Coordinates of C-alpha atoms in Angstrom, one line a residue:
M122 CA 116.2 83.1 111.4
G123 CA 116.9 83.7 108.3
M124 CA 115.3 85.7 105.7
T125 CA 112.2 84.1 103.6
T126 CA 112.3 84.7 100.1
P127 CA 109.5 87.3 99.1
Q128 CA 106.3 85.9 97.4
V129 CA 105.0 88.6 95.0
V130 CA 101.0 88.9 94.2
V131 CA 100.3 91.4 91.7
H132 CA 96.1 92.5 91.5
R133 CA 94.9 94.7 88.4
D134 CA 93.9 98.0 91.0
K135 CA 94.6 99.2 94.0
E136 CA 91.0 98.9 94.8
L137 CA 91.2 94.9 94.1
M138 CA 94.3 95.0 95.9
A139 CA 92.6 96.2 99.1
Q140 CA 90.0 94.1 98.9
A141 CA 92.0 90.9 98.3
A142 CA 93.8 91.7 100.8
A143 CA 91.6 92.3 103.4
A144 CA 89.8 88.6 102.7
R145 CA 93.5 87.5 103.3
L146 CA 93.7 89.3 106.6
I147 CA 90.6 87.9 107.6
T148 CA 91.6 84.3 106.8
K149 CA 94.9 84.8 108.7
I150 CA 93.1 86.4 111.9
V151 CA 90.5 83.4 112.0
D152 CA 93.3 80.9 111.6
A153 CA 95.5 82.7 114.0
Q154 CA 92.1 82.9 116.5
A155 CA 91.3 79.2 116.2
A156 CA 95.0 78.1 116.8
R157 CA 96.0 80.0 119.7
G158 CA 92.7 81.5 121.1
S159 CA 93.9 85.1 119.8
A160 CA 95.4 86.9 117.2
S161 CA 98.0 89.8 116.9
V162 CA 98.1 92.3 114.1
V163 CA 100.1 95.4 113.4
L164 CA 98.6 97.9 111.2
T165 CA 99.8 100.2 108.8
G166 CA 98.9 103.6 107.6
G167 CA 99.1 105.5 104.3
R168 CA 96.8 105.2 101.5
N169 CA 97.1 101.5 101.1
G170 CA 97.0 100.7 104.8
N171 CA 93.9 102.8 105.2
G172 CA 92.6 101.3 102.0
L173 CA 92.9 97.5 103.5
L174 CA 91.1 98.7 106.8
A175 CA 88.3 100.5 104.8
A176 CA 87.9 97.4 102.5
L177 CA 87.8 95.1 105.8
A178 CA 85.3 97.2 107.3
A179 CA 83.1 96.8 104.1
A180 CA 83.7 93.0 103.8
P181 CA 80.5 91.0 105.2
A182 CA 82.9 88.4 106.4
R183 CA 84.9 90.7 109.0
D184 CA 82.0 89.8 111.4
A185 CA 84.4 86.0 111.4
I186 CA 86.4 87.6 113.2
D187 CA 86.0 87.5 117.4
W188 CA 87.0 91.4 117.9
S189 CA 87.6 91.0 121.5
R190 CA 90.4 88.5 121.1
I191 CA 92.6 90.5 118.9
D192 CA 95.6 92.7 119.9
L193 CA 96.3 95.7 117.1
W194 CA 99.9 97.4 117.4
W195 CA 101.3 99.9 115.0
G196 CA 104.4 99.7 113.0
D197 CA 104.7 103.9 113.2
E198 CA 102.9 106.9 114.0
R199 CA 104.0 110.3 113.6
Y200 CA 104.6 112.1 117.0
V201 CA 101.8 115.1 117.1
P202 CA 98.9 115.3 119.6
A203 CA 96.6 112.2 120.0
D204 CA 93.6 113.6 118.2
D205 CA 95.4 115.1 114.9
P206 CA 94.0 113.5 111.9
E207 CA 97.5 112.7 110.7
R208 CA 98.2 110.3 113.1
N209 CA 97.6 106.6 112.1
H210 CA 95.7 105.4 114.9
V211 CA 93.3 108.1 114.3
Q212 CA 92.5 107.1 110.7
A213 CA 92.2 103.8 111.7
R214 CA 89.6 104.5 114.0
E215 CA 88.0 106.4 111.0
A216 CA 88.5 103.7 108.5
L217 CA 87.7 100.5 110.5
L218 CA 88.0 100.3 114.5
D219 CA 85.2 102.6 115.2
A220 CA 82.9 100.1 113.0
V221 CA 83.7 96.8 115.0
P222 CA 83.7 95.6 118.8
V223 CA 87.5 95.5 119.4
D224 CA 88.5 95.7 123.0
P225 CA 89.9 99.1 123.6
A226 CA 92.4 97.5 126.4
R227 CA 93.6 95.7 123.1
V228 CA 94.3 98.6 120.6
H229 CA 97.9 99.6 121.4
A230 CA 98.3 103.0 120.1
M231 CA 101.7 104.5 120.4
P232 CA 102.2 107.5 122.4
A233 CA 101.2 111.0 121.2
S234 CA 103.0 114.5 121.6
D235 CA 100.5 115.3 123.9
G236 CA 100.7 112.4 126.3
P237 CA 102.7 111.8 129.6
H238 CA 105.9 111.7 127.3
G239 CA 105.6 115.3 126.0
A240 CA 108.2 116.2 123.7
D241 CA 110.7 113.6 124.5
V242 CA 109.9 111.2 121.7
D243 CA 112.6 109.0 122.6
A244 CA 110.6 108.3 126.3
A245 CA 107.8 107.4 123.9
A246 CA 109.4 104.9 121.7
A247 CA 111.0 103.5 125.2
A248 CA 107.6 103.4 126.5
Y249 CA 106.1 101.6 123.6
A250 CA 108.9 98.9 123.5
A251 CA 108.1 98.2 127.1
E252 CA 104.2 97.5 126.2
L253 CA 105.5 95.4 123.3
A254 CA 108.2 93.3 126.0
R255 CA 104.9 93.0 128.3
A256 CA 103.1 91.6 125.9
A257 CA 105.6 89.0 124.6
T258 CA 105.5 85.3 126.0
P259 CA 108.2 83.0 126.9
E260 CA 107.1 81.2 123.5
D261 CA 107.9 84.2 121.8
H262 CA 111.4 84.1 122.4
G263 CA 112.1 87.7 122.2
P264 CA 111.2 91.4 123.4
V265 CA 108.0 91.4 121.2
P266 CA 105.0 89.2 120.2
R267 CA 105.4 86.8 117.2
F268 CA 102.9 89.1 115.3
D269 CA 100.7 86.7 112.9
V270 CA 100.7 89.7 110.3
L271 CA 102.7 92.6 110.0
M272 CA 101.8 94.9 107.4
L273 CA 103.8 97.8 105.8
G274 CA 103.3 100.3 103.3
V275 CA 106.1 100.9 101.0
G276 CA 106.9 104.6 100.2
P277 CA 108.5 105.8 97.1
D278 CA 112.1 106.2 98.3
T279 CA 111.7 102.2 99.8
H280 CA 110.9 103.6 103.4
V281 CA 108.6 101.2 105.5
A282 CA 107.2 102.3 108.9
S283 CA 109.3 105.3 109.8
L284 CA 112.6 103.7 108.8
F285 CA 113.8 106.0 105.6
P286 CA 116.9 104.9 103.7
E287 CA 120.4 106.0 105.3
H288 CA 118.6 107.0 108.8
P289 CA 119.8 106.0 112.0
A290 CA 116.5 104.0 112.5
A291 CA 117.2 102.1 109.9
R292 CA 120.4 101.1 111.1
E293 CA 119.0 100.1 114.6
T294 CA 119.9 96.6 115.6
E295 CA 119.3 96.2 119.4
R296 CA 116.0 98.4 120.3
T297 CA 112.7 97.3 118.9
V298 CA 111.3 100.9 119.3
V299 CA 112.9 104.1 118.4
G300 CA 112.2 107.9 118.3
V301 CA 112.7 109.3 114.8
H302 CA 114.2 112.5 114.4
G303 CA 114.3 114.6 111.2
A304 CA 112.5 112.4 109.1
P305 CA 112.8 113.6 105.3
K306 CA 108.8 114.0 105.2
P307 CA 106.5 115.6 107.4
P308 CA 106.5 115.4 110.4
P309 CA 110.0 114.9 111.1
T310 CA 109.5 113.5 114.7
R311 CA 108.1 109.9 114.7
V312 CA 108.3 106.5 116.4
S313 CA 108.8 103.5 115.0
L314 CA 109.2 99.8 114.9
T315 CA 113.0 98.8 113.6
L316 CA 113.9 96.2 111.5
P317 CA 114.3 93.3 114.4
A318 CA 110.8 93.8 115.4
I319 CA 109.7 94.0 112.3
R320 CA 111.5 90.3 111.7
A321 CA 109.8 89.4 115.0
A322 CA 106.3 88.7 112.9
R323 CA 105.2 85.3 111.7
E324 CA 104.2 87.1 108.2
V325 CA 105.1 90.5 107.2
W326 CA 103.1 92.1 104.5
L327 CA 104.4 94.9 102.3
L328 CA 101.6 97.0 100.7
A329 CA 102.4 99.5 97.1
A330 CA 100.1 100.9 94.7
G331 CA 100.6 103.4 92.3
E332 CA 103.1 103.7 89.6
D333 CA 105.2 106.4 92.0
K334 CA 105.7 103.1 93.8
A335 CA 107.7 101.2 91.3
G336 CA 110.7 102.3 91.2
A337 CA 111.0 101.5 95.1
V338 CA 109.5 98.0 94.6
A339 CA 112.2 97.1 92.0
I340 CA 114.9 98.6 94.1
A341 CA 113.7 96.5 97.3
L342 CA 113.2 93.4 95.4
G343 CA 116.2 93.7 93.6
G344 CA 118.7 92.9 95.9
A345 CA 119.6 96.4 97.6
G346 CA 120.8 96.8 101.1
G347 CA 118.8 97.4 103.9
V348 CA 120.2 100.9 105.0
Q349 CA 119.5 101.8 101.3
A350 CA 116.3 100.6 100.7
P351 CA 114.9 99.4 104.1
A352 CA 112.2 97.5 102.3
A353 CA 114.5 94.9 101.4
E354 CA 115.0 94.1 104.9
A355 CA 111.6 93.7 106.1
Y356 CA 110.7 90.2 106.3
G357 CA 108.8 87.3 108.3
R358 CA 109.6 84.3 110.3
S359 CA 107.4 82.0 108.0
R360 CA 106.2 84.6 105.0
T361 CA 107.0 87.9 103.3
L362 CA 104.4 88.9 101.4
W363 CA 104.5 91.8 98.6
L364 CA 100.8 92.8 97.7
L365 CA 101.1 95.2 94.6
D366 CA 99.0 96.5 91.8
R367 CA 99.9 96.3 88.3
A368 CA 101.1 99.8 88.2
A369 CA 103.5 99.1 91.3
A370 CA 104.8 96.3 89.6
A371 CA 105.5 97.6 86.3
K372 CA 109.2 97.5 86.8
L373 CA 109.6 94.3 87.9
P374 CA 110.9 91.2 85.8
S375 CA 107.9 89.5 84.4
G376 CA 109.2 86.4 85.6
L377 CA 109.2 87.5 89.5
Y378 CA 105.4 87.1 90.0
P379 CA 103.2 84.6 88.3
P380 CA 101.3 85.8 85.0
A381 CA 98.2 84.3 86.8
S382 CA 98.3 87.3 89.5
S383 CA 95.2 89.4 89.0

């Protein structure tokens, strides 16, 4: 499957971006449930990922989703204890999941450091890869489900999930989940989907807001390589969507996105 051409949508500010992305996600989930009976979504943490989840929790249209028929996965996780407030899963529960009737069996949190694998983050990554493989169907044609939407926050250094520039995890071509050692931002030990797993998604949405992301957005959309700029190699099978606010889009050529973006 070749790379899909990125589409860029620019919103006035991060609040509007979160609200619009939440509305877009509701529509995508409802459509997937209508077409296939269930939906599969990969969540991201960070300020933009959590902002989207909070906007989703506040949206009246959230009740259009059948929350019992959705599988929720994560793109990466800090390898810390299960109740650590820094965990993406904990933050997602606070922002959204505790407020909706999601099926706990279909919330696929990544392993924690106080779980059955202890300090062995590589074993934890292998276990999550196995869980993904069990959820994949023959129609998915691969070792992970064909996620309906996979969301990624873009870091100021162009990292996505816990795939950092020039880091071994960004070079992985075989495994779907890896343990990350020595990450350049704390905590250093993490679990992350790899680029091959990310590219299994029908749609990949990359979220960036704030002037501190403008350089990373310009680099990733300017043709950089995936080892130097992992966000540049994160794309979906049918759609790759960059959702930005004006500050994050400030260094992009004006012709890259329609002037009607608001």
